[in-house]
Coordinates of C-alpha atoms in Angstrom, one line a residue:
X1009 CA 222.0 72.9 16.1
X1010 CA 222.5 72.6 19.7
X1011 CA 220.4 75.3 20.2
X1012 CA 217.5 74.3 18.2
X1013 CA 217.6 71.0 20.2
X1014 CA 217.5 72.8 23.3
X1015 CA 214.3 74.7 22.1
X1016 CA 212.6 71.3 20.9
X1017 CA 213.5 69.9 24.2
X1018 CA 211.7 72.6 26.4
X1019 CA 208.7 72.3 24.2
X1020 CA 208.2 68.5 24.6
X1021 CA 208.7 68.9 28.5
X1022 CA 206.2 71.8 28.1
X1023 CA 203.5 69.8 26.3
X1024 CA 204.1 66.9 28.9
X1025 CA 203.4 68.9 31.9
X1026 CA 200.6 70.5 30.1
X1027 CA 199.0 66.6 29.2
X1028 CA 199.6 65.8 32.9
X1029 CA 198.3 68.3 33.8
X1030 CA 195.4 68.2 31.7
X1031 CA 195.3 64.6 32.6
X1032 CA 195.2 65.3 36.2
X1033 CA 192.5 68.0 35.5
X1034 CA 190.4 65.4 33.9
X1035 CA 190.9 62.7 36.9
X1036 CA 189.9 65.3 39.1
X1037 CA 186.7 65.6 37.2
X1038 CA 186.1 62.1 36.4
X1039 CA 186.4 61.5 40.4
X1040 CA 184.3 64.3 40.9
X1041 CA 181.7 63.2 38.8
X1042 CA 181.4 60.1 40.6
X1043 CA 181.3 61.2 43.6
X1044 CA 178.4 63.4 42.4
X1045 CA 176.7 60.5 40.7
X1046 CA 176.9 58.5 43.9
X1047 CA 175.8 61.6 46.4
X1048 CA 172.8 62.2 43.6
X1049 CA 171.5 58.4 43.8
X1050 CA 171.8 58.0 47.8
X1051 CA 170.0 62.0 47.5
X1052 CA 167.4 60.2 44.9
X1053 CA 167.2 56.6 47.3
X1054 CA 166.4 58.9 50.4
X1055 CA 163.4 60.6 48.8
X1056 CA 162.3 57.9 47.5
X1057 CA 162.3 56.6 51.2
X1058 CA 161.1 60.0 52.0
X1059 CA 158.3 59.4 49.6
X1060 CA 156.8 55.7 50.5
X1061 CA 156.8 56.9 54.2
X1062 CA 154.7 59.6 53.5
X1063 CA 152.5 57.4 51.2
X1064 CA 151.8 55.0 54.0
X1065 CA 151.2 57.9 56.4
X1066 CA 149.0 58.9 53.8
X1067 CA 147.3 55.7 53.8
X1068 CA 146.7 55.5 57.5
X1069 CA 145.3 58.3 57.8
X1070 CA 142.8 57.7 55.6
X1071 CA 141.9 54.2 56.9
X1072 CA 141.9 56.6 60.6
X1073 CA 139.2 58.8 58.5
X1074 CA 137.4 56.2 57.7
X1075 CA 137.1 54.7 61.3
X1076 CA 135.4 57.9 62.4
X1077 CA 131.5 57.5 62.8
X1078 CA 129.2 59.9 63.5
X1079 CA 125.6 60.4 63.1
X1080 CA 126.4 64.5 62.3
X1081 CA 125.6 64.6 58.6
X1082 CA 127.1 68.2 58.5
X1083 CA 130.7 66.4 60.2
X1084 CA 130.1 63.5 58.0
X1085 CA 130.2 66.3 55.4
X1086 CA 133.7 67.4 56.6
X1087 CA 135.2 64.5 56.7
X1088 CA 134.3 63.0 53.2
X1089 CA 136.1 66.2 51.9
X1090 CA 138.9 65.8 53.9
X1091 CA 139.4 61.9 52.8
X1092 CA 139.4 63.4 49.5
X1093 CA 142.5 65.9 50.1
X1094 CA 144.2 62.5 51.2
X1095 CA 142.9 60.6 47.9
X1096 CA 144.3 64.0 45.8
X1097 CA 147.5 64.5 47.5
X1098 CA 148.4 60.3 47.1
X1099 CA 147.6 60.7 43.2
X1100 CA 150.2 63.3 43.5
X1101 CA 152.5 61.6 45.3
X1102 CA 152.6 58.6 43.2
X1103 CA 153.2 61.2 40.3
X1104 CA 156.1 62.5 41.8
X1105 CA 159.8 61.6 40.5
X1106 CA 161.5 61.4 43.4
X1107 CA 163.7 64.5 42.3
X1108 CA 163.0 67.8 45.3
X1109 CA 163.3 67.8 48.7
X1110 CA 161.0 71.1 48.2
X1111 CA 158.3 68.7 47.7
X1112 CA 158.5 66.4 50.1
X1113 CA 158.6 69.0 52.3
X1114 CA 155.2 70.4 50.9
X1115 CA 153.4 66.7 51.2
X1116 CA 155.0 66.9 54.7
X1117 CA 153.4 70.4 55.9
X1118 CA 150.1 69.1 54.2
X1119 CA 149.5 65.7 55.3
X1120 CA 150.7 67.5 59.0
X1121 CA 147.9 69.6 58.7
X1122 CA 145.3 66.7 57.4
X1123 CA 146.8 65.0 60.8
X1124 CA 146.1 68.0 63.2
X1125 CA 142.5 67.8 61.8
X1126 CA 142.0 64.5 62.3
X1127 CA 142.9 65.4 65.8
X1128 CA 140.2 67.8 66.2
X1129 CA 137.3 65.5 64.4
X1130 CA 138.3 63.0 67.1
X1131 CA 137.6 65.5 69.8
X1132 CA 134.7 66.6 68.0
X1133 CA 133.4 63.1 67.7
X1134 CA 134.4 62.1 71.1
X1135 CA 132.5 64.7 72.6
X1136 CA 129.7 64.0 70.6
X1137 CA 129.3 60.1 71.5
X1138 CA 129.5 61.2 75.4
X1139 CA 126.9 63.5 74.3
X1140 CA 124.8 61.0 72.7
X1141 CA 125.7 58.6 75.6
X1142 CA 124.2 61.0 78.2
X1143 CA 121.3 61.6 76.1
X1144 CA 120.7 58.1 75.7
X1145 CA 120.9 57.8 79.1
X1146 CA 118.4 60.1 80.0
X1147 CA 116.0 59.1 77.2
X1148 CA 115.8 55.2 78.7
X1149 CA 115.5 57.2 82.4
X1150 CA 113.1 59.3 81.0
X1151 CA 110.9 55.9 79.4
X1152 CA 111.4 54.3 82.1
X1153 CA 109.2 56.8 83.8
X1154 CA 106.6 56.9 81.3
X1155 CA 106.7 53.6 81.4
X1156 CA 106.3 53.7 85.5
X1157 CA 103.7 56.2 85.3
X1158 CA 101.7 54.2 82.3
X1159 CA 102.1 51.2 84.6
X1160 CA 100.7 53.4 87.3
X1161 CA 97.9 54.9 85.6
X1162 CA 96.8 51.5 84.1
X1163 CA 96.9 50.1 87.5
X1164 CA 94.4 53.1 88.7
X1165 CA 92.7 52.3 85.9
X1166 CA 91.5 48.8 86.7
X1167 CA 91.2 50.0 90.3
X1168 CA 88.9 52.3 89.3
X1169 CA 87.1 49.6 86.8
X1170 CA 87.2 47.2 89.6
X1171 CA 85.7 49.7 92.3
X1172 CA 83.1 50.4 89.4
X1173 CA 81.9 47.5 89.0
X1174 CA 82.0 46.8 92.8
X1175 CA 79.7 49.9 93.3
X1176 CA 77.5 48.4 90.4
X1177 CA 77.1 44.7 91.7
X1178 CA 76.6 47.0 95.1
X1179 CA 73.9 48.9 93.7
X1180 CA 72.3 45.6 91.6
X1181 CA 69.0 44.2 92.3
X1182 CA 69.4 40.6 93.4
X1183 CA 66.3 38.3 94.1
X1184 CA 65.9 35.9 96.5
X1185 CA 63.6 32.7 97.5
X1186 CA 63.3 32.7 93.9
X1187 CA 60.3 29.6 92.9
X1188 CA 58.4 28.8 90.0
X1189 CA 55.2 27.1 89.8
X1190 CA 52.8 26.0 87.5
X1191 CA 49.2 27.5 88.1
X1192 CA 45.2 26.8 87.4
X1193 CA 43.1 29.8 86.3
X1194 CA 42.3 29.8 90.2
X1195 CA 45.9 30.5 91.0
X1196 CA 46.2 27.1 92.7
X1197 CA 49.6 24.9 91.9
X1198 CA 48.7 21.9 89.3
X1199 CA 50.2 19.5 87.2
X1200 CA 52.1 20.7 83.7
X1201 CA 49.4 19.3 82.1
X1202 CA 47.3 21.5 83.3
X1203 CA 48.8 24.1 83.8
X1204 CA 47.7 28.1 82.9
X1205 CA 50.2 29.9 83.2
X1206 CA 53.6 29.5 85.2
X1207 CA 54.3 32.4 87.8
X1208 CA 57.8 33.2 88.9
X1209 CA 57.9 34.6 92.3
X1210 CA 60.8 36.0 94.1
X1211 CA 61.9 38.6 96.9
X1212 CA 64.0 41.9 95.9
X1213 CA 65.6 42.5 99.4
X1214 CA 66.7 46.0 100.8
X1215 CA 69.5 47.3 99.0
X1216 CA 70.2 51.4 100.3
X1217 CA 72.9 51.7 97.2
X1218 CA 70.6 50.4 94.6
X1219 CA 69.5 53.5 92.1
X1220 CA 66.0 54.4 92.9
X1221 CA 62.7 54.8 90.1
X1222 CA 61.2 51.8 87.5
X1223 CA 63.3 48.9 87.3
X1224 CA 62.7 46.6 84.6
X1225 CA 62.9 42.6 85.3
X1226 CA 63.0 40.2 82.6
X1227 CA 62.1 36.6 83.2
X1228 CA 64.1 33.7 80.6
X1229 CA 62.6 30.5 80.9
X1230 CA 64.6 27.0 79.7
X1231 CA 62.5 24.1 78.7
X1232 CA 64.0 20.8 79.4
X1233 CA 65.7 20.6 75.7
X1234 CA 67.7 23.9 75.9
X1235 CA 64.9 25.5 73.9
X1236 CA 64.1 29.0 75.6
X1237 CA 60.4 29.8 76.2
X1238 CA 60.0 33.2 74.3
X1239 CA 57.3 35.6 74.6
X1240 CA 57.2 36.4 71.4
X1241 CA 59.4 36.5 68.1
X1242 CA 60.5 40.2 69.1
X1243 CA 60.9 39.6 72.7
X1244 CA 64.1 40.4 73.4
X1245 CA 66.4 42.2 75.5
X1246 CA 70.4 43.7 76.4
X1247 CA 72.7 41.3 78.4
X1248 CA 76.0 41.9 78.6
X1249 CA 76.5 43.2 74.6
X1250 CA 74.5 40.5 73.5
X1251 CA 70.7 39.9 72.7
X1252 CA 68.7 37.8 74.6
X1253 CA 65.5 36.0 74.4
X1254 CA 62.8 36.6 77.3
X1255 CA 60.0 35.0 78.4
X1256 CA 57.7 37.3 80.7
X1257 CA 58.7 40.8 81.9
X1258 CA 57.5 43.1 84.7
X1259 CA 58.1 46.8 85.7
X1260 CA 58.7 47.3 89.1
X1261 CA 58.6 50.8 91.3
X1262 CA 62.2 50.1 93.5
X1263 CA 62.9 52.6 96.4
X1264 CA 65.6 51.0 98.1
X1265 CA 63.2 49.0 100.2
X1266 CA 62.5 45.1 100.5
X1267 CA 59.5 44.4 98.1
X1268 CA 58.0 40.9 99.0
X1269 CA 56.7 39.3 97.0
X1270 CA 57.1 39.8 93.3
X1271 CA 55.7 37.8 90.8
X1272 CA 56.1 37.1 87.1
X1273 CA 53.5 35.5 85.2
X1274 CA 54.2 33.3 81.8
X1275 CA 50.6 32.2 79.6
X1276 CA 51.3 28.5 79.1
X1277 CA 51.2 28.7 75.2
X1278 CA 51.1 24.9 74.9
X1279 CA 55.1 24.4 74.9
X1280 CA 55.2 22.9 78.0
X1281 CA 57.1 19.4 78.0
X1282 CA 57.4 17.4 81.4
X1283 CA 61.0 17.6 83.0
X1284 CA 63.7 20.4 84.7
X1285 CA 63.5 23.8 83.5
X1286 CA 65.9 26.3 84.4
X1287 CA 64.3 30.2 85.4
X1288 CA 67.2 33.0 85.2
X1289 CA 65.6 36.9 85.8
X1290 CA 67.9 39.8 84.8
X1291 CA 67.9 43.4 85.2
X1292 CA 69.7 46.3 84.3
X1293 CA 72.2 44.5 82.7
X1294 CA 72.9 42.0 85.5
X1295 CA 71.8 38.8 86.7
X1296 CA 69.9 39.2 89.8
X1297 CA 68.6 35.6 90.4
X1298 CA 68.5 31.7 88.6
X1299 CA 66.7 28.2 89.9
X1300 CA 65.7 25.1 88.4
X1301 CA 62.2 23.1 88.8
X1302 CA 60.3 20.2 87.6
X1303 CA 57.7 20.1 85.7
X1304 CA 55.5 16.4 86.6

C-alpha cells in the first residue's frame, strides 16, 4: 500500500512539473508573440512612414518637372515621359501595403534615378536659356544694325531725292519780267474792250544747267471769277500728277542762253470780263513764272 502511494505520489509531482513546465513553455510563447506583434506593427508604422515620405518626394518632383520650360519640343518630349514614370510609380505606391522593405527600397533606387535626371534636364535647360539669352542678344544687336543701316540708307535716300530735286529746280527754266497786256490787231496796248488778243511776254534768263533742245511753255490764264481761260476743251497739260487747263502754248528752241523776249499770244474769244487776272506759265513739269494784271 505504501508502495503504491509512493508511485502515485511521484506521478502527480511528475505531471506537475510537466504542467509548469508546459505552462512556462506557453508564457514563453505568449511573451514572444507579443513582442513579435509589437516589433511587426513599429516594422509596419516605419514603412508606412517610409512610404508617405517617398510619396511626397514623389510629388515634388513632379511639381519640379513641371516647372521646367523649354521651347525644345524633342526635351519637352522627354520630360512628359518622365512625369509619367512619376504618375506610374505613385499609382503604385498608393497600391502598396505597407508590408517589404524590398520595395521601398525599389521606389527608393527609382525615384533616385527620376531625381538624377531631373538634374541633367536642369543642366540641359540651363544651358539652353543662356543659349537662347545670347542668341537673343545678338538678334536685337543684329536689328539694331539693320535698323541703323535702314535709317542710314533712308537718310541717303532723301539726300539723294533732295539733291535731285535741287539739280532739277537748278536745271528749270524760270521766267522773268513776266507782263501781260491786252493788244489791238496793230500790236498796240488797248482797253479790255477792245482788246485782240492778250500777249504774255516774259524773259528765260541764262541758265548753263538747264537741259538743252525744244522746251515747251504753257501759258494758264485766270479770269477775275477763278474761271480759267482755256484754249480749248482738250487743251490740257501734266503738272505735278495732275491735269491742267492751259490757255496758249509756245515751243521754244533753249540752249542754255538768255532768250529776250518771249511772247505768248491768247485770241480774245469774247470771255474777257473787266478786273485782276492772274497769268502762271509752266514747263517741264515746274512752274517757271506767275503775275497778276488788270484788265480796265
Amino acid at each position: 500500500m505504501e508502495e503504491n502511494k509512493l508511485i502515485e505520489n511521484k506521478k502527480d509531482k511528475t505531471l506537475v512539473m510537466i504542467i509548469a513546465g508546459l505552462s512556462i513553455v506557453l508564457v514563453v510563447l505568449f511573451i514572444f508573440f507579443l513582442v513579435e506583434k509589437s516589433n511587426n506593427r513599429k516594422h509596419v508604422a516605419a514603412i508606412h512612414q517610409e512610404k508617405e515620405l517617398l510619396e511626397q518626394e514623389l510629388t515634388d518632383l513632379s511639381s519640379n518637372y513641371d516647372n521646367l520650360k523649354t521651347t525644345n519640343d524633342t526635351l519637352n518630349e522627354k520630360l512628359s515621359a518622365e512625369q509619367e514614370k512619376i504618375a506610374t510609380l505613385l499609382d503604385e505606391m498608393k497600391k502598396f501595403r505597407d508590408n517589404s522593405y524590398a520595395e521601398i527600397n525599389r521606389y527608393k533606387k527609382e525615384i533616385g534615378t527620376l531625381k538624377t535626371v531631373l538634374r541633367s534636364y536642369v543642366v540641359q535647360i540651363d544651358s539652353l536659356n543662356q543659349l537662347n539669352q545670347k542668341l537673343t542678344a545678338e538678334n536685337t544687336q543684329v536689328k539694331q544694325q539693320i535698323s541703323w543701316v535702314r535709317e542710314r540708307n533712308n537718310k541717303l535716300e532723301k539726300e539723294q531725292k533732295n539733291m535731285k530735286e535741287v539739280i532739277a529746280r537748278a536745271g528749270a527754266l524760270t521766267a522773268e519780267n513776266f507782263v501781260v497786256v491786252p493788244i489791238n490787231k496793230k500790236g498796240k496796248e488797248t482797253s479790255w474792250k477792245k482788246c485782240f488778243q492778250l500777249r504774255a511776254d516774259f524773259v528765260i534768263p541764262k541758265n548753263i544747267t538747264a537741259k538743252r533742245g525744244p522746251r515747251m511753255i504753257y501759258l494758264r490764264i485766270t479770269r477775275p471769277d477763278s474761271k480759267v481761260i482755256a484754249f480749248s476743251d482738250k487743251s490740257f497739260f501734266k503738272y505735278q500728277n495732275a491735269s491742267l487747263t492751259y490757255s496758249a502754248k509756245r515751243e521754244i528752241e533753249y540752249e542754255g542762253e538768255r532768250l529776250d523776249p518771249v511772247s505768248i499770244y491768247w485770241p480774245n474769244d469774247g470771255s474777257l470780263v473787266k478786273g485782276k487776272y492772274t497769268a502762271e506759265l509752266f514747263s517741264d513739269n515746274e512752274n517757271i513764272g506767275s503775275t497778276e494784271f488788270f484788265l480796265k
